[in-house]
Amino acid sequence: MSNNREQFRPEDHPNDHFLLTSVVGSYPKPKWVDRARDLYEDEEADFDESAWQEAKDDAARLITEEHERAGLDTVVDGEMRRNEMVEFFAHRIDGYEFNGPVKVWGHNTFDKPSVVSEVEYDESWLVDEYEFTASVSDKPVKVPITGPYTLANWSFNEAYDDEEELAYALADLVNTEIEKLVDAGARYIQIDEPALATTPDDHAIVGECLERIADGVPDEVRVGLHVCYGDYSRIYPEILSFPVDEFDLELANGDYDQLDVFKEPEFTADLALGVVDAHDATVESVEEIKENVKKGLEVVPPEQLTVSPDCGVKLLPREVAYQKMENLVTAAREVETELDAGKIDVEREAVPADD
């Protein structure tokens, strides 16, 4: 596996060691964004497409700057243009239809789509979003994409023989979108597969989807896989064969009770470790987060560790989300300083590139 992580180290980075700091994706929306959406959807209101576009641009710029101010090495626009992680993409893929809101666990409702004909790639999904974020930030931009397995699993399938066939068709579309993002300059792509940890018997399907997604993606493009909380022992070590550079895992939410799962056999990929809980509105102290970061060093050496929240933080109060990000960055920099000074024993050796 190629080492494409160093490109995200800032030129003025203060420490010899480097822990890449990032976010998973979603972030609390400013309250006026939902009001603007309501106005845009109200035929009586004087609020047209250009006004709605301006509102989304303003929100994306604001949250990107918030990520920069917190000191993160890579930024996201907080998914300000996205309403829900499946719905957003289904609206942009030919073959999907919507039948109205469905009540689901974890949300109040979401507009669960149906696949009614062969899925086809029509317009780009995220290139405009990426180009805007890159234009308002000097930091590298990470692009989260909902993965094909979740896009299939969280939809009604009325067109394909089975969910597996649908997932593979969607994986080919994701591959096309990533090619367009890479051409636009994106170098950090994150595939979100929250459904994987809830249906772990299907990790072989996810693996095949990722093979299709990664086909033709250049080595310098970093591809991560975000997997939400679940029984990781049912998908490890099988996931190590997936063609991704980094696994983003939700471990703070479970007080790291599954950390040992990843110690044997050796974790050969990069680990993006959740070090603040995205579901708890209590802001962890810098000291608490440092202890969490050090847990990651029990699994991988510093060269393979990324520090991030557990998951998207969109459900937290915005000031809480920001303080968590700021403390996360401070904690990572302090751990780096301690690593430089030899104050932390590193249990793992770096895995050579291309192993």
Coordinates of C-alpha atoms in Angstrom, one line a residue:
M1 CA 0.0 0.0 0.0
S2 CA 1.4 3.4 -1.0
N3 CA 2.2 6.0 1.6
N4 CA 0.1 9.0 0.5
R5 CA -0.4 10.5 4.0
E6 CA 2.6 12.9 4.0
Q7 CA 1.0 15.2 1.5
F8 CA -1.3 16.3 4.2
R9 CA 1.4 17.4 6.6
P10 CA 1.4 21.2 6.8
E11 CA 4.7 22.8 5.6
D12 CA 5.1 24.6 9.0
H13 CA 4.2 21.6 11.1
P14 CA 5.8 22.1 14.5
N15 CA 6.7 18.4 15.3
D16 CA 8.8 15.6 13.8
H17 CA 6.0 13.2 14.4
F18 CA 2.7 13.9 12.5
L19 CA -0.7 12.7 13.5
L20 CA -3.1 13.6 10.7
T21 CA -6.2 15.3 12.1
S22 CA -9.5 15.1 10.3
V23 CA -13.2 15.1 10.6
V24 CA -15.6 12.3 9.4
G25 CA -17.9 14.6 7.5
S26 CA -21.1 16.0 8.8
Y27 CA -21.2 19.1 11.1
P28 CA -24.1 21.0 12.7
K29 CA -25.8 23.3 10.2
P30 CA -26.3 27.0 11.1
K31 CA -30.0 27.3 12.0
W32 CA -30.7 29.7 9.1
V33 CA -29.8 27.0 6.5
D34 CA -33.0 25.0 7.3
R35 CA -35.0 28.2 7.3
A36 CA -33.6 29.0 3.9
R37 CA -34.5 25.5 2.6
D38 CA -38.1 26.0 3.8
L39 CA -38.3 29.3 2.0
Y40 CA -36.8 27.8 -1.2
E41 CA -39.4 25.0 -1.1
D42 CA -42.3 27.4 -0.4
E43 CA -43.8 28.4 -3.7
E44 CA -45.3 31.5 -2.1
A45 CA -41.9 32.8 -0.9
D46 CA -39.6 35.1 -2.9
F47 CA -36.6 32.9 -2.6
D48 CA -35.3 31.5 -5.9
E49 CA -32.6 29.0 -6.9
S50 CA -29.8 31.6 -6.8
A51 CA -30.8 32.7 -3.2
W52 CA -30.8 29.0 -2.1
Q53 CA -27.4 28.5 -3.8
E54 CA -26.0 31.5 -2.0
A55 CA -27.3 30.3 1.4
K56 CA -25.6 26.9 0.9
D57 CA -22.4 28.5 -0.3
D58 CA -22.4 30.8 2.7
A59 CA -22.9 27.9 5.1
A60 CA -20.2 25.8 3.4
R61 CA -17.7 28.7 3.6
L62 CA -18.5 29.3 7.2
I63 CA -18.1 25.7 8.4
T64 CA -15.0 25.2 6.3
E65 CA -13.5 28.2 8.0
E66 CA -14.6 26.8 11.4
H67 CA -12.6 23.6 10.6
E68 CA -9.6 25.7 9.7
R69 CA -9.9 27.8 12.8
A70 CA -9.9 24.6 14.9
G71 CA -6.6 23.7 13.3
L72 CA -7.6 20.6 11.4
D73 CA -5.1 19.3 8.8
T74 CA -7.9 18.4 6.3
V75 CA -11.3 20.1 6.1
V76 CA -14.8 19.3 4.9
D77 CA -17.7 21.7 4.4
G78 CA -19.7 19.9 7.0
E79 CA -22.0 18.5 4.3
M80 CA -23.9 21.7 4.3
R81 CA -25.5 20.9 0.9
R82 CA -26.6 17.4 1.9
N83 CA -29.9 16.7 3.7
E84 CA -29.3 13.0 4.4
M85 CA -26.5 10.5 3.4
V86 CA -28.6 8.3 1.1
E87 CA -31.3 10.7 -0.1
F88 CA -28.8 13.3 -1.3
F89 CA -27.1 10.8 -3.7
A90 CA -30.3 9.0 -4.8
H91 CA -31.6 12.3 -6.1
R92 CA -28.6 12.4 -8.4
I93 CA -28.6 8.9 -9.7
D94 CA -30.9 7.8 -12.6
G95 CA -33.0 4.8 -11.6
Y96 CA -34.1 6.0 -8.2
E97 CA -37.6 7.2 -7.2
F98 CA -39.0 8.6 -4.0
N99 CA -42.2 7.6 -2.3
G100 CA -42.3 9.8 0.7
P101 CA -40.8 9.7 4.2
V102 CA -40.2 6.5 6.1
K103 CA -39.7 6.4 9.9
V104 CA -36.3 4.9 10.7
W105 CA -34.1 4.3 13.7
G106 CA -31.6 7.1 14.4
H107 CA -33.5 9.7 12.4
N108 CA -37.1 10.9 12.8
T109 CA -37.8 10.1 9.1
F110 CA -35.9 9.9 5.9
D111 CA -37.2 9.9 2.3
K112 CA -36.3 6.2 1.6
P113 CA -35.8 5.8 -2.2
S114 CA -36.7 2.9 -4.4
V115 CA -34.5 1.6 -7.3
V116 CA -37.1 1.2 -10.0
S117 CA -34.8 0.8 -13.1
E118 CA -31.1 0.2 -13.9
V119 CA -29.0 2.8 -12.0
E120 CA -27.1 5.1 -14.3
Y121 CA -24.6 7.9 -13.9
D122 CA -26.0 11.2 -15.1
E123 CA -24.6 14.4 -13.5
S124 CA -21.6 14.7 -11.2
W125 CA -22.6 14.4 -7.5
L126 CA -19.9 16.2 -5.6
V127 CA -17.4 18.0 -8.0
D128 CA -19.1 21.4 -7.6
E129 CA -19.1 20.9 -3.8
Y130 CA -15.4 19.9 -3.8
E131 CA -14.3 22.8 -6.1
F132 CA -16.1 25.3 -3.9
T133 CA -14.6 24.0 -0.7
A134 CA -11.1 23.9 -2.2
S135 CA -11.6 27.5 -3.5
V136 CA -12.3 28.9 0.0
S137 CA -9.7 26.9 1.9
D138 CA -5.9 26.6 1.8
K139 CA -6.1 23.2 3.6
P140 CA -6.6 19.9 1.8
V141 CA -10.2 18.9 1.4
K142 CA -11.6 15.5 2.3
V143 CA -14.6 14.3 0.3
P144 CA -17.0 11.9 2.0
I145 CA -19.2 9.7 -0.3
T146 CA -21.9 7.3 0.9
G147 CA -20.7 3.9 -0.2
P148 CA -22.6 1.6 -2.6
Y149 CA -23.4 -1.1 -0.1
T150 CA -25.2 1.5 2.2
L151 CA -26.9 3.1 -0.9
A152 CA -28.3 -0.3 -1.8
N153 CA -29.0 -1.5 1.8
W154 CA -31.0 1.6 2.7
S155 CA -33.1 1.6 -0.4
F156 CA -36.0 -0.5 -1.7
N157 CA -34.8 -2.7 -4.6
E158 CA -37.4 -3.1 -7.3
A159 CA -35.1 -3.5 -10.3
Y160 CA -32.2 -5.9 -9.6
D161 CA -32.2 -9.6 -8.8
D162 CA -30.7 -9.0 -5.3
E163 CA -29.1 -6.3 -3.2
E164 CA -25.6 -7.6 -4.1
E165 CA -26.1 -7.0 -7.8
L166 CA -27.5 -3.5 -7.1
A167 CA -24.5 -2.7 -4.8
Y168 CA -22.0 -3.7 -7.6
A169 CA -23.8 -1.5 -10.1
L170 CA -23.7 1.5 -7.7
A171 CA -20.0 0.8 -7.0
D172 CA -19.3 1.3 -10.7
L173 CA -21.0 4.7 -10.5
V174 CA -19.0 5.7 -7.4
N175 CA -15.8 4.8 -9.3
T176 CA -16.9 7.2 -12.1
E177 CA -17.6 10.0 -9.6
I178 CA -14.2 9.5 -7.9
E179 CA -12.5 9.7 -11.3
K180 CA -14.2 13.1 -11.8
L181 CA -13.2 14.2 -8.3
V182 CA -9.6 13.2 -8.9
D183 CA -9.5 15.1 -12.1
A184 CA -10.8 18.2 -10.2
G185 CA -7.9 17.9 -7.7
A186 CA -9.3 15.8 -4.9
R187 CA -6.7 13.7 -3.1
Y188 CA -8.6 12.4 0.0
I189 CA -11.8 10.4 -0.5
Q190 CA -13.8 8.7 2.3
I191 CA -16.3 6.0 1.6
D192 CA -19.0 5.9 4.2
E193 CA -20.4 2.4 4.9
P194 CA -22.4 2.6 8.1
A195 CA -24.4 -0.5 7.0
L196 CA -21.3 -2.7 7.1
A197 CA -21.0 -3.1 10.8
T198 CA -24.7 -3.9 11.2
T199 CA -24.6 -6.7 8.5
P200 CA -21.1 -8.0 8.8
D201 CA -21.8 -11.3 6.9
D202 CA -21.7 -9.2 3.8
H203 CA -18.1 -7.9 4.1
A204 CA -17.3 -9.9 1.0
I205 CA -19.8 -7.8 -1.0
V206 CA -18.3 -4.6 0.5
G207 CA -14.8 -5.8 -0.5
E208 CA -15.9 -6.5 -4.1
C209 CA -17.6 -3.0 -4.1
L210 CA -14.3 -1.4 -3.0
E211 CA -12.3 -3.3 -5.6
R212 CA -14.6 -1.7 -8.2
I213 CA -14.4 1.7 -6.6
A214 CA -10.6 1.7 -6.3
D215 CA -10.1 0.5 -9.9
G216 CA -7.9 3.1 -11.6
V217 CA -7.6 5.4 -8.7
P218 CA -4.0 6.8 -8.6
D219 CA -1.8 5.8 -5.7
E220 CA -1.4 9.4 -4.5
V221 CA -5.2 9.6 -3.8
R222 CA -5.9 8.6 -0.2
V223 CA -9.0 6.4 0.1
G224 CA -10.6 5.8 3.5
L225 CA -13.5 3.7 4.7
H226 CA -15.6 4.9 7.6
V227 CA -17.5 2.2 9.5
C228 CA -19.9 3.1 12.2
Y229 CA -20.2 1.3 15.6
G230 CA -20.9 -2.4 15.5
D231 CA -19.4 -5.7 16.4
Y232 CA -16.0 -5.3 14.7
S233 CA -14.8 -8.8 15.6
R234 CA -17.2 -10.1 12.8
I235 CA -15.4 -8.1 10.1
Y236 CA -11.8 -8.1 11.4
P237 CA -9.3 -9.1 10.0
E238 CA -11.2 -9.6 6.8
I239 CA -11.3 -5.9 6.1
L240 CA -7.5 -5.7 5.9
S241 CA -7.8 -7.2 2.4
F242 CA -10.0 -4.2 1.3
P243 CA -8.2 -1.9 -1.2
V244 CA -8.2 1.2 1.1
D245 CA -5.5 3.2 2.8
E246 CA -7.3 4.0 6.0
F247 CA -10.1 2.6 8.2
D248 CA -12.1 5.1 10.2
L249 CA -13.6 3.4 13.3
E250 CA -16.0 4.5 15.9
L251 CA -14.4 3.4 19.2
A252 CA -14.8 6.3 21.7
N253 CA -18.6 5.7 21.8
G254 CA -17.9 2.2 23.2
D255 CA -15.2 3.3 25.6
Y256 CA -12.6 1.4 23.4
D257 CA -14.0 -2.0 24.6
Q258 CA -13.2 -3.3 21.1
L259 CA -9.7 -2.0 20.8
D260 CA -8.1 -5.4 21.3
V261 CA -9.9 -6.7 18.3
F262 CA -7.5 -4.8 16.1
K263 CA -4.3 -5.9 17.8
E264 CA -4.1 -9.5 16.5
P265 CA -3.4 -10.0 13.7
E266 CA -1.4 -6.8 13.2
F267 CA -3.3 -3.8 11.8
T268 CA -1.5 -3.3 8.5
A269 CA -3.6 -0.3 7.2
D270 CA -3.8 3.2 8.6
L271 CA -6.2 3.7 11.5
A272 CA -8.4 6.8 11.8
L273 CA -9.4 6.6 15.4
G274 CA -12.4 8.2 16.9
V275 CA -11.1 10.1 19.9
V276 CA -14.2 12.2 20.8
D277 CA -17.8 10.9 21.1
A278 CA -20.1 12.3 18.4
H279 CA -23.1 11.3 20.4
D280 CA -22.3 13.0 23.7
A281 CA -22.6 16.7 24.1
T282 CA -20.0 16.7 26.9
V283 CA -16.8 18.3 25.6
E284 CA -13.8 16.0 26.4
S285 CA -10.8 17.7 28.0
V286 CA -7.5 17.8 26.1
E287 CA -6.1 15.3 28.7
E288 CA -8.9 12.9 28.1
I289 CA -8.5 13.0 24.4
K290 CA -4.7 12.5 24.7
E291 CA -5.4 9.3 26.6
N292 CA -7.7 8.2 23.7
V293 CA -5.1 9.1 21.1
K294 CA -2.5 6.9 23.0
K295 CA -5.0 4.0 22.7
G296 CA -4.6 4.3 19.0
L297 CA -0.8 3.9 19.4
E298 CA -1.5 0.5 20.9
V299 CA -2.7 -0.6 17.5
V300 CA -0.6 1.3 15.0
P301 CA 2.6 3.5 15.1
P302 CA 2.2 7.3 14.7
E303 CA 2.9 7.1 11.0
Q304 CA -0.3 5.2 10.5
L305 CA -2.6 7.1 12.9
T306 CA -5.2 9.6 12.0
V307 CA -7.1 11.4 14.8
S308 CA -10.8 12.3 14.2
P309 CA -14.2 12.4 15.9
D310 CA -16.0 9.0 16.1
C311 CA -18.5 9.9 13.4
G312 CA -20.2 12.9 11.9
V313 CA -21.0 15.5 14.6
K314 CA -24.1 17.0 13.0
L315 CA -26.4 16.2 16.0
L316 CA -24.3 18.1 18.5
P317 CA -24.8 21.8 19.4
R318 CA -22.5 23.7 17.1
E319 CA -20.3 25.3 19.9
V320 CA -19.8 21.8 21.4
A321 CA -18.8 20.4 18.0
Y322 CA -16.3 23.2 17.5
Q323 CA -14.8 22.8 21.0
K324 CA -14.4 19.1 20.5
M325 CA -12.5 19.7 17.2
E326 CA -10.3 22.3 18.8
N327 CA -9.4 20.1 21.8
L328 CA -8.8 17.2 19.4
V329 CA -6.2 19.2 17.5
T330 CA -4.6 20.4 20.7
A331 CA -4.4 16.9 22.1
A332 CA -2.9 15.5 18.8
R333 CA -0.2 18.2 18.8
E334 CA 0.7 17.5 22.5
V335 CA 1.0 13.8 21.9
E336 CA 3.3 14.6 18.9
T337 CA 5.5 16.7 21.2
E338 CA 5.7 13.9 23.7
L339 CA 6.5 11.4 20.9
D340 CA 9.3 13.7 19.8
A341 CA 10.7 13.8 23.3
G342 CA 10.5 10.0 23.7
K343 CA 8.0 10.2 26.5
I344 CA 5.6 7.7 24.9
D345 CA 6.6 4.1 24.2
V346 CA 5.5 3.1 20.7
E347 CA 4.6 -0.6 20.6
R348 CA 4.2 -1.0 16.9
E349 CA 6.7 -0.6 14.1
A350 CA 5.6 1.1 10.9
V351 CA 4.4 -1.3 8.2
P352 CA 6.6 -0.7 5.0
A353 CA 4.8 0.9 2.1
D354 CA 3.5 -1.6 -0.5
D355 CA 3.3 -4.4 2.1

